[in-house]
Amino acid sequence: MSKKILIYVDAENCSVAKFDQFVEESSKDFDCHEYVVIGKFYGNHSVLGEIAIRCMQEGYEYVDTFMMNTSNKNVTDMKIVVDCICLLYTSDAADD
C-alpha cells in the first residue's frame, strides 16, 4: 500500500526556483513506488505567474484564494491552515 505525502504550497510566496529545488530534493528522499504525492497550491489568480504553471506541470491542484479585502493579508495562509485541519479531522490520515 502506498503512503501519502501531502504538499500544500503558498504560491504567492514561492518562486519557481525554490519550488524546483524542493521538488528535486524531495524526490531524492521519497521513492515514487512507495509514496503518492498529493499536492495543492494556493494563491490569488491575479498575482500568480510562472509558479502556477510550474505547479500544474507537477500535477498540483489549484486552490484560488480570492481577495477578501484590499490588503489580502493572510488569506492564503488561513485557507491552507483550514484545509489541513479539515483533512486531519475528516480522513483516515489521523489513524495512520
PDB file of C-alpha atoms in Angstrom:
ATOM      1  CA  MET A   1       0.000   0.000   0.000  1.00  0.00           C
ATOM      2  CA  SER A   2       1.350   3.417  -0.945  1.00  0.00           C
ATOM      3  CA  LYS A   3       1.957   6.063   1.663  1.00  0.00           C
ATOM      4  CA  LYS A   4       0.596   9.552   1.018  1.00  0.00           C
ATOM      5  CA  ILE A   5       2.573  12.754   1.222  1.00  0.00           C
ATOM      6  CA  LEU A   6       0.556  15.955   1.232  1.00  0.00           C
ATOM      7  CA  ILE A   7       2.270  19.090  -0.021  1.00  0.00           C
ATOM      8  CA  TYR A   8       0.467  22.416   0.216  1.00  0.00           C
ATOM      9  CA  VAL A   9       2.256  25.361  -1.400  1.00  0.00           C
ATOM     10  CA  ASP A  10       1.644  29.053  -0.694  1.00  0.00           C
ATOM     11  CA  ALA A  11       2.299  30.013  -4.307  1.00  0.00           C
ATOM     12  CA  GLU A  12       2.094  33.733  -3.569  1.00  0.00           C
ATOM     13  CA  ASN A  13       5.271  33.388  -1.519  1.00  0.00           C
ATOM     14  CA  CYS A  14       7.183  30.813  -3.538  1.00  0.00           C
ATOM     15  CA  SER A  15       9.414  31.305  -6.543  1.00  0.00           C
ATOM     16  CA  VAL A  16       9.753  28.812  -9.377  1.00  0.00           C
ATOM     17  CA  ALA A  17      13.404  28.296  -8.424  1.00  0.00           C
ATOM     18  CA  LYS A  18      12.525  27.438  -4.803  1.00  0.00           C
ATOM     19  CA  PHE A  19       9.713  25.133  -5.921  1.00  0.00           C
ATOM     20  CA  ASP A  20      12.006  23.315  -8.362  1.00  0.00           C
ATOM     21  CA  GLN A  21      14.643  22.973  -5.644  1.00  0.00           C
ATOM     22  CA  PHE A  22      12.047  21.495  -3.284  1.00  0.00           C
ATOM     23  CA  VAL A  23      10.783  19.028  -5.911  1.00  0.00           C
ATOM     24  CA  GLU A  24      14.330  17.910  -6.714  1.00  0.00           C
ATOM     25  CA  GLU A  25      15.337  17.470  -3.074  1.00  0.00           C
ATOM     26  CA  SER A  26      12.140  15.702  -2.059  1.00  0.00           C
ATOM     27  CA  SER A  27      12.365  13.283  -4.994  1.00  0.00           C
ATOM     28  CA  LYS A  28      15.688  12.084  -3.561  1.00  0.00           C
ATOM     29  CA  ASP A  29      14.066  11.411  -0.181  1.00  0.00           C
ATOM     30  CA  PHE A  30      10.925   9.602  -1.345  1.00  0.00           C
ATOM     31  CA  ASP A  31      10.728   6.544  -3.565  1.00  0.00           C
ATOM     32  CA  CYS A  32       7.996   7.164  -6.163  1.00  0.00           C
ATOM     33  CA  HIS A  33       6.939   3.494  -5.937  1.00  0.00           C
ATOM     34  CA  GLU A  34       6.346   3.736  -2.199  1.00  0.00           C
ATOM     35  CA  TYR A  35       4.797   7.215  -1.887  1.00  0.00           C
ATOM     36  CA  VAL A  36       1.947   9.063  -3.563  1.00  0.00           C
ATOM     37  CA  VAL A  37       2.341  12.847  -3.582  1.00  0.00           C
ATOM     38  CA  ILE A  38      -0.857  14.820  -3.301  1.00  0.00           C
ATOM     39  CA  GLY A  39      -0.123  18.470  -3.947  1.00  0.00           C
ATOM     40  CA  LYS A  40      -2.146  21.650  -3.858  1.00  0.00           C
ATOM     41  CA  PHE A  41      -1.031  25.188  -4.491  1.00  0.00           C
ATOM     42  CA  TYR A  42      -2.852  28.202  -3.147  1.00  0.00           C
ATOM     43  CA  GLY A  43      -2.987  31.802  -4.288  1.00  0.00           C
ATOM     44  CA  ASN A  44      -4.943  34.576  -5.900  1.00  0.00           C
ATOM     45  CA  HIS A  45      -5.030  34.024  -9.662  1.00  0.00           C
ATOM     46  CA  SER A  46      -4.414  37.733 -10.278  1.00  0.00           C
ATOM     47  CA  VAL A  47      -0.960  37.650  -8.658  1.00  0.00           C
ATOM     48  CA  LEU A  48       0.297  34.203  -9.657  1.00  0.00           C
ATOM     49  CA  GLY A  49       2.569  33.898 -12.648  1.00  0.00           C
ATOM     50  CA  GLU A  50       5.036  31.210 -13.661  1.00  0.00           C
ATOM     51  CA  ILE A  51       4.742  29.413 -10.328  1.00  0.00           C
ATOM     52  CA  ALA A  52       1.146  28.446 -11.162  1.00  0.00           C
ATOM     53  CA  ILE A  53       2.212  26.902 -14.467  1.00  0.00           C
ATOM     54  CA  ARG A  54       5.072  25.036 -12.793  1.00  0.00           C
ATOM     55  CA  CYS A  55       2.852  23.638 -10.024  1.00  0.00           C
ATOM     56  CA  MET A  56       0.313  22.430 -12.594  1.00  0.00           C
ATOM     57  CA  GLN A  57       3.098  20.732 -14.548  1.00  0.00           C
ATOM     58  CA  GLU A  58       3.872  18.737 -11.397  1.00  0.00           C
ATOM     59  CA  GLY A  59       0.190  17.778 -11.080  1.00  0.00           C
ATOM     60  CA  TYR A  60      -0.677  20.007  -8.149  1.00  0.00           C
ATOM     61  CA  GLU A  61      -4.303  21.077  -7.734  1.00  0.00           C
ATOM     62  CA  TYR A  62      -5.008  24.826  -7.802  1.00  0.00           C
ATOM     63  CA  VAL A  63      -6.986  26.427  -4.961  1.00  0.00           C
ATOM     64  CA  ASP A  64      -7.953  30.050  -5.645  1.00  0.00           C
ATOM     65  CA  THR A  65      -7.803  32.388  -2.666  1.00  0.00           C
ATOM     66  CA  PHE A  66      -9.808  35.332  -3.912  1.00  0.00           C
ATOM     67  CA  MET A  67      -9.255  38.800  -2.464  1.00  0.00           C
ATOM     68  CA  MET A  68     -11.476  39.412   0.538  1.00  0.00           C
ATOM     69  CA  ASN A  69     -10.282  42.967   1.132  1.00  0.00           C
ATOM     70  CA  THR A  70      -7.837  45.454  -0.341  1.00  0.00           C
ATOM     71  CA  SER A  71      -4.839  44.233   1.652  1.00  0.00           C
ATOM     72  CA  ASN A  72      -5.423  40.499   1.010  1.00  0.00           C
ATOM     73  CA  LYS A  73      -3.205  39.749   4.015  1.00  0.00           C
ATOM     74  CA  ASN A  74      -3.005  36.157   5.192  1.00  0.00           C
ATOM     75  CA  VAL A  75      -5.988  34.875   3.163  1.00  0.00           C
ATOM     76  CA  THR A  76      -3.860  32.176   1.531  1.00  0.00           C
ATOM     77  CA  ASP A  77      -2.222  31.222   4.829  1.00  0.00           C
ATOM     78  CA  MET A  78      -5.583  30.859   6.556  1.00  0.00           C
ATOM     79  CA  LYS A  79      -7.022  28.775   3.698  1.00  0.00           C
ATOM     80  CA  ILE A  80      -4.076  26.347   3.908  1.00  0.00           C
ATOM     81  CA  VAL A  81      -4.465  26.003   7.692  1.00  0.00           C
ATOM     82  CA  VAL A  82      -8.228  25.437   7.435  1.00  0.00           C
ATOM     83  CA  ASP A  83      -7.747  22.789   4.724  1.00  0.00           C
ATOM     84  CA  CYS A  84      -5.126  20.989   6.834  1.00  0.00           C
ATOM     85  CA  ILE A  85      -7.383  20.972   9.895  1.00  0.00           C
ATOM     86  CA  CYS A  86     -10.354  19.743   7.852  1.00  0.00           C
ATOM     87  CA  LEU A  87      -8.245  16.973   6.347  1.00  0.00           C
ATOM     88  CA  LEU A  88      -6.994  15.922   9.760  1.00  0.00           C
ATOM     89  CA  TYR A  89     -10.477  15.618  11.228  1.00  0.00           C
ATOM     90  CA  THR A  90     -12.308  14.171   8.212  1.00  0.00           C
ATOM     91  CA  SER A  91      -9.962  11.497   6.926  1.00  0.00           C
ATOM     92  CA  ASP A  92      -8.302   8.276   7.949  1.00  0.00           C
ATOM     93  CA  ALA A  93      -4.955  10.109   7.895  1.00  0.00           C
ATOM     94  CA  ALA A  94      -5.079  10.730  11.646  1.00  0.00           C
ATOM     95  CA  ASP A  95      -5.350   6.991  12.272  1.00  0.00           C
ATOM     96  CA  ASP A  96      -2.309   6.044  10.158  1.00  0.00           C
TER      97      ASP A  96
END
